[in-house]
mmCIF file of C-alpha atoms in Angstrom:
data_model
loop_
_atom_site.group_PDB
_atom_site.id
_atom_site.type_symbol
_atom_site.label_atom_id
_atom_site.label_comp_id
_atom_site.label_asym_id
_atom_site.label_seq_id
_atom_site.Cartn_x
_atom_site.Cartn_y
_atom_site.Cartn_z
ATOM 1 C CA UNK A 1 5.884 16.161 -17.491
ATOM 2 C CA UNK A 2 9.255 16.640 -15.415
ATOM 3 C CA UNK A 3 12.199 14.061 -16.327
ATOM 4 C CA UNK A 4 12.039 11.412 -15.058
ATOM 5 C CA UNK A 5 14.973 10.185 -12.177
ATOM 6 C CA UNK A 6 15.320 6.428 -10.414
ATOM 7 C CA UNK A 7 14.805 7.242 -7.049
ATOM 8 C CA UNK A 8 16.779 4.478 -5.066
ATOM 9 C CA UNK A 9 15.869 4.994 -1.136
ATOM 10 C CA UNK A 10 12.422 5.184 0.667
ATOM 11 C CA UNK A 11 14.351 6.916 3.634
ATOM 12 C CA UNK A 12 15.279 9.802 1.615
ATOM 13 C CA UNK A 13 11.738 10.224 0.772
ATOM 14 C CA UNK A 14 10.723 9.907 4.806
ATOM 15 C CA UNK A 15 8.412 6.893 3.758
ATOM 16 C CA UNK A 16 8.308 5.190 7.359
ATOM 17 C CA UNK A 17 6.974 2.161 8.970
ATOM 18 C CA UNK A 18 3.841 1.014 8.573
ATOM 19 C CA UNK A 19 3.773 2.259 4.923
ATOM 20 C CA UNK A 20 7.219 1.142 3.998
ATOM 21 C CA UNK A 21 8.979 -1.538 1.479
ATOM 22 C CA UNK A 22 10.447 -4.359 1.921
ATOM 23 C CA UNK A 23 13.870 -3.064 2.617
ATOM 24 C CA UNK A 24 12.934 -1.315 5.645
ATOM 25 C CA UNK A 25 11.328 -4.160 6.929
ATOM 26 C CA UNK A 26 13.799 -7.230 5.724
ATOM 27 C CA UNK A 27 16.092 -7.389 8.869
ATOM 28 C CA UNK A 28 13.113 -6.765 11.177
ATOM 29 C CA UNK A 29 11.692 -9.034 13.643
ATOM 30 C CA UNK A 30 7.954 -8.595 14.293
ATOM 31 C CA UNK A 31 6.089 -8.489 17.095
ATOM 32 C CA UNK A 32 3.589 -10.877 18.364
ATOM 33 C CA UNK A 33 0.304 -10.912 18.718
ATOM 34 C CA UNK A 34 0.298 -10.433 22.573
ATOM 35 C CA UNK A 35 3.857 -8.523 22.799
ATOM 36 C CA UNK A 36 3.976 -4.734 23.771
ATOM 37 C CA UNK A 37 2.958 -2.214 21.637
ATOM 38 C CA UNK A 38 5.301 -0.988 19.741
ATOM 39 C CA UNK A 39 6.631 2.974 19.873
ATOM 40 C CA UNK A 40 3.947 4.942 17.077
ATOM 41 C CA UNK A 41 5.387 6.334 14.326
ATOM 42 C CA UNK A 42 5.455 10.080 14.216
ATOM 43 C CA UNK A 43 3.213 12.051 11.120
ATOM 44 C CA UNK A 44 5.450 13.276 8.541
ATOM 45 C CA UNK A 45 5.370 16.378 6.635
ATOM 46 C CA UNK A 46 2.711 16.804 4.072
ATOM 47 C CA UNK A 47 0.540 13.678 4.480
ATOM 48 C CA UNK A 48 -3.123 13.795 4.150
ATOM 49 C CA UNK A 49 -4.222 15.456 7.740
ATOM 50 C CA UNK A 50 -6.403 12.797 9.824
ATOM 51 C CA UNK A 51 -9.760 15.255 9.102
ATOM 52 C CA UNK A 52 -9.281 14.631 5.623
ATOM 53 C CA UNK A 53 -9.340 11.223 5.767
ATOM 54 C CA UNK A 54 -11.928 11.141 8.864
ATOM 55 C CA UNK A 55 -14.732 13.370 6.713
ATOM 56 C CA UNK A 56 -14.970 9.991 4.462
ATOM 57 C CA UNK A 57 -17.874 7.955 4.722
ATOM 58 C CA UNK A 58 -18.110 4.461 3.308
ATOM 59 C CA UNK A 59 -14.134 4.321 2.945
ATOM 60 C CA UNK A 60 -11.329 2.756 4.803
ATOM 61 C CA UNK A 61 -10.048 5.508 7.430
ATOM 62 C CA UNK A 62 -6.284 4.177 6.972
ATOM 63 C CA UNK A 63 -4.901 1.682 4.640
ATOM 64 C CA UNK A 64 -1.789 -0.031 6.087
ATOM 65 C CA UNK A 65 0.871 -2.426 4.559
ATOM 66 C CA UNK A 66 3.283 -4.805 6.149
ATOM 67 C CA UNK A 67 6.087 -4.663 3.220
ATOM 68 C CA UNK A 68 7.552 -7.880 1.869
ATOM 69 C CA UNK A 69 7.087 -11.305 3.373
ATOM 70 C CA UNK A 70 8.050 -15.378 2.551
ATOM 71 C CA UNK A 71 5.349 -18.032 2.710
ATOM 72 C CA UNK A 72 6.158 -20.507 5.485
ATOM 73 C CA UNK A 73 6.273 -22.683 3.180
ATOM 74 C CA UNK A 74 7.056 -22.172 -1.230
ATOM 75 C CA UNK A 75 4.481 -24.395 -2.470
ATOM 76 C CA UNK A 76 1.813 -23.132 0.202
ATOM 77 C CA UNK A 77 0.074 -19.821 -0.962
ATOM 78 C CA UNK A 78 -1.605 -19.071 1.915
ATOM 79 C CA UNK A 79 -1.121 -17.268 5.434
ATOM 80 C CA UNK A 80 -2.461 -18.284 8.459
ATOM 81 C CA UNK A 81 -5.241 -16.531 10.307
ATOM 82 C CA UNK A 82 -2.537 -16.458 13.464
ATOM 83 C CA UNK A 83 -0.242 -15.627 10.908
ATOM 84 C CA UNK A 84 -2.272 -12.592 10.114
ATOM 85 C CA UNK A 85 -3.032 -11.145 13.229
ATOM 86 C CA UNK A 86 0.341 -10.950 13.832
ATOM 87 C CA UNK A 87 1.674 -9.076 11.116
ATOM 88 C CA UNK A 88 -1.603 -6.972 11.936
ATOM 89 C CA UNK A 89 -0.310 -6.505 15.447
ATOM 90 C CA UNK A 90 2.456 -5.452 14.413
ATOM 91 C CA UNK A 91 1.600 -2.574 11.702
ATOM 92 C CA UNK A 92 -1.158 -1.033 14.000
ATOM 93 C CA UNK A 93 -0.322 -1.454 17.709
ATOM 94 C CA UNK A 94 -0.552 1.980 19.804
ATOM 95 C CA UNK A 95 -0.553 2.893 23.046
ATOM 96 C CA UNK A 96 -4.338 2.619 22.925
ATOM 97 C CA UNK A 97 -5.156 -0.534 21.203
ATOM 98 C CA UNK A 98 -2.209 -2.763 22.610
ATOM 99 C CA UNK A 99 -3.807 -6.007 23.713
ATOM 100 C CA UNK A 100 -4.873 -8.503 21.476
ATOM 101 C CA UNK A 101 -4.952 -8.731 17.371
ATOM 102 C CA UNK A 102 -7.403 -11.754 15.884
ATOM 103 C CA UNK A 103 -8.486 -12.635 12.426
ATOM 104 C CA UNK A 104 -11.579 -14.314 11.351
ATOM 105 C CA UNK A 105 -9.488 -16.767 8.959
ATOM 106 C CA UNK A 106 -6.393 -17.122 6.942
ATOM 107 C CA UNK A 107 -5.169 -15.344 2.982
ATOM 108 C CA UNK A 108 -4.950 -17.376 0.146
ATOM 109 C CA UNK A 109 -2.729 -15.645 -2.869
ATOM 110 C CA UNK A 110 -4.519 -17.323 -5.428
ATOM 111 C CA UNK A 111 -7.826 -16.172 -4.301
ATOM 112 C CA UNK A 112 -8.129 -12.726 -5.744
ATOM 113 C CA UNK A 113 -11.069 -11.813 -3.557
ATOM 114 C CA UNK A 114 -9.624 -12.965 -0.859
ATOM 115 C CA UNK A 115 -10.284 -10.834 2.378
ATOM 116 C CA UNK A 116 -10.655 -11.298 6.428
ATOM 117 C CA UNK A 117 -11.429 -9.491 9.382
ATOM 118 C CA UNK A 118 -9.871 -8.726 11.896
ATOM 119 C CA UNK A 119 -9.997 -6.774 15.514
ATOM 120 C CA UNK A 120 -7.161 -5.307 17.359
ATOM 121 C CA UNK A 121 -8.017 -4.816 21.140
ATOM 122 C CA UNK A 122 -7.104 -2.325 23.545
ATOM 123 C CA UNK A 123 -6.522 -2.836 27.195
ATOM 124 C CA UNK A 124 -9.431 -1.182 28.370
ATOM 125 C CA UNK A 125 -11.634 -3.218 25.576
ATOM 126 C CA UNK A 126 -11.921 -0.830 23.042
ATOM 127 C CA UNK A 127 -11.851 -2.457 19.563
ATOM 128 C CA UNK A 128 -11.308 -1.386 15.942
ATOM 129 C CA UNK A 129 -11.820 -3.139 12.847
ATOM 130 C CA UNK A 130 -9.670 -4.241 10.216
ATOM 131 C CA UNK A 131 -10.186 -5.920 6.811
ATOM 132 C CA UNK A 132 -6.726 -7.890 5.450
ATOM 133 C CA UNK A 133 -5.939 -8.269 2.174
ATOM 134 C CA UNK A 134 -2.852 -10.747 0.491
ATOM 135 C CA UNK A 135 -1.147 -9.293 -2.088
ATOM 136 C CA UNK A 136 1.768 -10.851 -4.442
ATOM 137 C CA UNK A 137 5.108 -8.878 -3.476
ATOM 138 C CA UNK A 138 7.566 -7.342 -6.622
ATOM 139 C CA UNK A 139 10.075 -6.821 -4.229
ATOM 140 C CA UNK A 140 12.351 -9.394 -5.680
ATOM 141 C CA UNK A 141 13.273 -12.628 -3.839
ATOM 142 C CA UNK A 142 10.234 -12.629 -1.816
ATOM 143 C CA UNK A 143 6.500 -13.538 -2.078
ATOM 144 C CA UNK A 144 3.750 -11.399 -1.076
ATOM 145 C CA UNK A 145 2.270 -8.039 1.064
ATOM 146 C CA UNK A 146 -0.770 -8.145 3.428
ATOM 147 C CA UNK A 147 -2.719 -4.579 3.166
ATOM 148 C CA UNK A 148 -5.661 -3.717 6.258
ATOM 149 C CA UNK A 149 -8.064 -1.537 5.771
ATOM 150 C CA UNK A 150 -9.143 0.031 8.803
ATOM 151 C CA UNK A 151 -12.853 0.791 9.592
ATOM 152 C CA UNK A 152 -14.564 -0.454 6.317
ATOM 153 C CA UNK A 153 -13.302 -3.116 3.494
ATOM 154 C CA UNK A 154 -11.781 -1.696 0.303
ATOM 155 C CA UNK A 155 -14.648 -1.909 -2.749
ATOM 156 C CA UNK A 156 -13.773 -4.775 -4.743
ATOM 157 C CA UNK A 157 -11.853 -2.828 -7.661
ATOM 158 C CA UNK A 158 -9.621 -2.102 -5.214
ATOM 159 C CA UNK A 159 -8.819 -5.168 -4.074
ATOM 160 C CA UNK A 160 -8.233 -6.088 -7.538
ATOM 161 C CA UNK A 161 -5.801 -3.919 -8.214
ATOM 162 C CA UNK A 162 -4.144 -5.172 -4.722
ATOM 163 C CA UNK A 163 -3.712 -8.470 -6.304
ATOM 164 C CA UNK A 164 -3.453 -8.583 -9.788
ATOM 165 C CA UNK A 165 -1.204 -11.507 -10.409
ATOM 166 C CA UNK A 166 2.373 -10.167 -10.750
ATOM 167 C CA UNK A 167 1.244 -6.943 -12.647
ATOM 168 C CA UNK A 168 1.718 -4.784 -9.136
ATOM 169 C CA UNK A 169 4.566 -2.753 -8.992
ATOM 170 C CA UNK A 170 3.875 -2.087 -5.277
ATOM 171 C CA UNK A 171 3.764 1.192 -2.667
ATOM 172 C CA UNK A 172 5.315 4.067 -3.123
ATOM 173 C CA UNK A 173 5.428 7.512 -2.100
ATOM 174 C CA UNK A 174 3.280 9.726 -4.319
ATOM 175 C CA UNK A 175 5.377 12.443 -3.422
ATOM 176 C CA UNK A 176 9.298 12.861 -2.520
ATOM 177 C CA UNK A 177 10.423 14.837 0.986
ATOM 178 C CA UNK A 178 11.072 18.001 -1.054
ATOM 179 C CA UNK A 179 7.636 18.119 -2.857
ATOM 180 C CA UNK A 180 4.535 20.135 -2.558
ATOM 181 C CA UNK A 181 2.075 17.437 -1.677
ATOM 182 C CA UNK A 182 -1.650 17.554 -2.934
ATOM 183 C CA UNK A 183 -4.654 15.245 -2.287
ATOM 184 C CA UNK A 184 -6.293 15.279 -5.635
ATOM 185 C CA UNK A 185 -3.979 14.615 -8.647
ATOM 186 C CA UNK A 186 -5.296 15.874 -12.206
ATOM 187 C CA UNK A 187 -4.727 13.470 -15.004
ATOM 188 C CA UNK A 188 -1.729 15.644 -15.593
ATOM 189 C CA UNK A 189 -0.376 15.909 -12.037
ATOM 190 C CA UNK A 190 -1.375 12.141 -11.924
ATOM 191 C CA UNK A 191 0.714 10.840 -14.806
ATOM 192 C CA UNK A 192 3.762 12.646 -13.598
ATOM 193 C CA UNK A 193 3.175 11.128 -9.800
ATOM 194 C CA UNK A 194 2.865 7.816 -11.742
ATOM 195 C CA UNK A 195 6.393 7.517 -13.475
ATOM 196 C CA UNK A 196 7.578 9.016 -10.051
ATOM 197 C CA UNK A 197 6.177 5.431 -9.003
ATOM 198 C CA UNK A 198 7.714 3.391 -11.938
ATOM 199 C CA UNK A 199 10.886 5.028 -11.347
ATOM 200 C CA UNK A 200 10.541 4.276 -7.472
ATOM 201 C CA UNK A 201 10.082 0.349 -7.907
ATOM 202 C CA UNK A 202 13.036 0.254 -10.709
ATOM 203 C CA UNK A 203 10.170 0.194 -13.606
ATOM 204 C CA UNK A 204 11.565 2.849 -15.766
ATOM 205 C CA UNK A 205 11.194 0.820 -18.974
ATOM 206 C CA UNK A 206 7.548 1.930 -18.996
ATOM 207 C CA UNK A 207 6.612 5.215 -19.096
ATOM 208 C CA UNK A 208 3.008 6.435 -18.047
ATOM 209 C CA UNK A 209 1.039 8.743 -21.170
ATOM 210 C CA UNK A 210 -1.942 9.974 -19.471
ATOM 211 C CA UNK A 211 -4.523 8.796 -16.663
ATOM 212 C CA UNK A 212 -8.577 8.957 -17.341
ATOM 213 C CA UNK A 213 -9.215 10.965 -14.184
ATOM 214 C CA UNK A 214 -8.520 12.640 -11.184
ATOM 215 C CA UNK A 215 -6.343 10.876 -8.598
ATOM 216 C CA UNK A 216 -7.901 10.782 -4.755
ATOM 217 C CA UNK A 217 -4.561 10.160 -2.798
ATOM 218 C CA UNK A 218 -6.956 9.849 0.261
ATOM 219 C CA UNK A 219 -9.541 6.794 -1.472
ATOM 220 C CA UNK A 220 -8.140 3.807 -2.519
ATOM 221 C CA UNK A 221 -10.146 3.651 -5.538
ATOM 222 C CA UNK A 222 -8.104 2.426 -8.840
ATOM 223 C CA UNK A 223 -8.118 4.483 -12.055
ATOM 224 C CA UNK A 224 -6.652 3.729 -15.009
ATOM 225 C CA UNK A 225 -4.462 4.929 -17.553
ATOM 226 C CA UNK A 226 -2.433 4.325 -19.998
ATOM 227 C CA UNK A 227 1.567 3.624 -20.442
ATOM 228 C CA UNK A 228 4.240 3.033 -23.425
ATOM 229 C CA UNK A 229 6.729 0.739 -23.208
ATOM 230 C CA UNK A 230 9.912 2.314 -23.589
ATOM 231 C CA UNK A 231 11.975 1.154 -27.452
ATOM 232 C CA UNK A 232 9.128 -1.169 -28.078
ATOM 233 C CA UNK A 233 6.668 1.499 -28.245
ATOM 234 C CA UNK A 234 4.015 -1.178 -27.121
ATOM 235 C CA UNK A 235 0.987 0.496 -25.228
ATOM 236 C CA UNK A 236 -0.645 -1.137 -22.667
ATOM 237 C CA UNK A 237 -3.178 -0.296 -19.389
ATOM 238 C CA UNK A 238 -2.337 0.555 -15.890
ATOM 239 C CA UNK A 239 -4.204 1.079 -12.862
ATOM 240 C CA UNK A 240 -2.870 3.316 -10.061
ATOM 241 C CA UNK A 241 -4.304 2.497 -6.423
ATOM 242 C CA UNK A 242 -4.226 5.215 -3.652
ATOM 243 C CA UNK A 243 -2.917 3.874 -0.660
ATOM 244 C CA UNK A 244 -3.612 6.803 2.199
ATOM 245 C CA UNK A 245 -2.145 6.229 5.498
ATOM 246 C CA UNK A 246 -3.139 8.524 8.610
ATOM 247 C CA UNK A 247 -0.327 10.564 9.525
ATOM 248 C CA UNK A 248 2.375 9.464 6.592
ATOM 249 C CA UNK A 249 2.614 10.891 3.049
ATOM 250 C CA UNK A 250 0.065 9.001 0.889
ATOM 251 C CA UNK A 251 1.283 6.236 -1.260
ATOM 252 C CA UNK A 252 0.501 4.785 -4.806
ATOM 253 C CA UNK A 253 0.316 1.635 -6.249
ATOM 254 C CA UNK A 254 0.638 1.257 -9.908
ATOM 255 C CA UNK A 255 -0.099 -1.856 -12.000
ATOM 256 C CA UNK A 256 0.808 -2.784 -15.642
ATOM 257 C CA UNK A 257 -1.436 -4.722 -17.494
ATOM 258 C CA UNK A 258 0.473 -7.893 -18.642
ATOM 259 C CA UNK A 259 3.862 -8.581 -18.409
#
């Protein structure tokens, strides 16, 4: 395993909008739901080519993620379906689907299973499909992430790892700017990529010992490992989530089990 380093900036690492945290999207004021589209985001460097993640059947085609929001309100869990389709709007608008975003229904937090769909419309009618996802934030001083799978819904382990209480350490690049990126991860490859993560959200008091299997950075499906907590010694689970995004470098989610 390389040494481990606390990487402090997502710029540095080229990690742009919509696959971003919550600094790069604190200042930011968000589109509507019926405002113009805004400018796409151009591929960077070593992300998972589209044909990669096109060849899938049966999985999400892109997995996006708005970064760190606030509740309207602190003692209300839940986002509205308008509230939704917005943020939705926002993450996947394109000069081809640029006229309308709707959701079935509103995200409650403390619904794990939680889930709605939702269609963004172009202006000639065309119409994909997403599937929204609430998920509680780490980022501190705010509340929660909304994820959308695009094309089919995310298998329900995934979406348990999405939100798993306060146990997510949320995205981050897999890779940084200067690495050699690869799709699959072996355990090994996958436990280094791992603490890269820890480090990333400012975790480095655990440190990740091995992973069960190979890593697909292009199919959000969890696997899980194991991690030691660093003086303690205590061992305790972890799950790590691909979260592939067409055209950006893939990210990963990592969760701890327990506190």
């Amino acid at each position: 395993m390389t040494s481990r380093q606390r990487i402090r900036t997502l710029t540095a690492l080229g990690f742009c909008a919509p696959l971003v945290a919550a600094a790069a999207f604190g200042g930011a004021t968000l589109a509507s739901a019926d405002s113009a589209p805004q400018q796409a985001v151009s591929a960077q460097q070593g992300a998972v080519s589209e044909v990669q993640l096109d060849a899938r059947s049966g999985e999400p085609t892109d997995l996006l993620t708005t970064g760190s929001k606030d509740f309207a309100e602190p003692t209300d869990p839940t986002v509205s379906s308008k509230g939704v389709a917005k943020e939705l709007y926002a993450a996947a608008a394109n000069l081809d689907l640029s006229d309308s975003a709707t959701c079935a229904s509103g995200l409650d937090m403390d619904d794990p299973q939680s889930v709605t769909t939702c269609t963004v419309v172009g202006v000639s009618g065309e119409e994909e499909t997403y599937y929204a996802y609430i998920s509680p934030s780490s980022t501190a001083e705010s509340d929660y992430w909304l994820y959308f799978a695009q094309d089919a819904p995310l298998s329900d382990a995934a979406a348990t790892a999405l939100n798993d209480g306060l146990n997510g350490t949320g995205v981050y690049p897999a890779f940084g700017e200067q690495d050699d990126v690869q799709q699959v991860l072996d355990p090994e490859l996958a436990t280094e990529r791992a603490n890269f993560v820890l480090d990333g959200v400012g975790r480095d008091d655990m440190t990740v010992t091995d992973v069960d299997g190979d890593v697909d950075l292009a199919i959000p499906e969890p696997v899980r490992g194991t991690a030691v907590e660093d003086g303690s010694g205590r061992e305790v689970g972890v799950t790590l989530l691909p979260i592939p995004t067409t055209g950006e470098t893939p990210g990963l989610l990592v969760s701890i089990d327990g506190p």
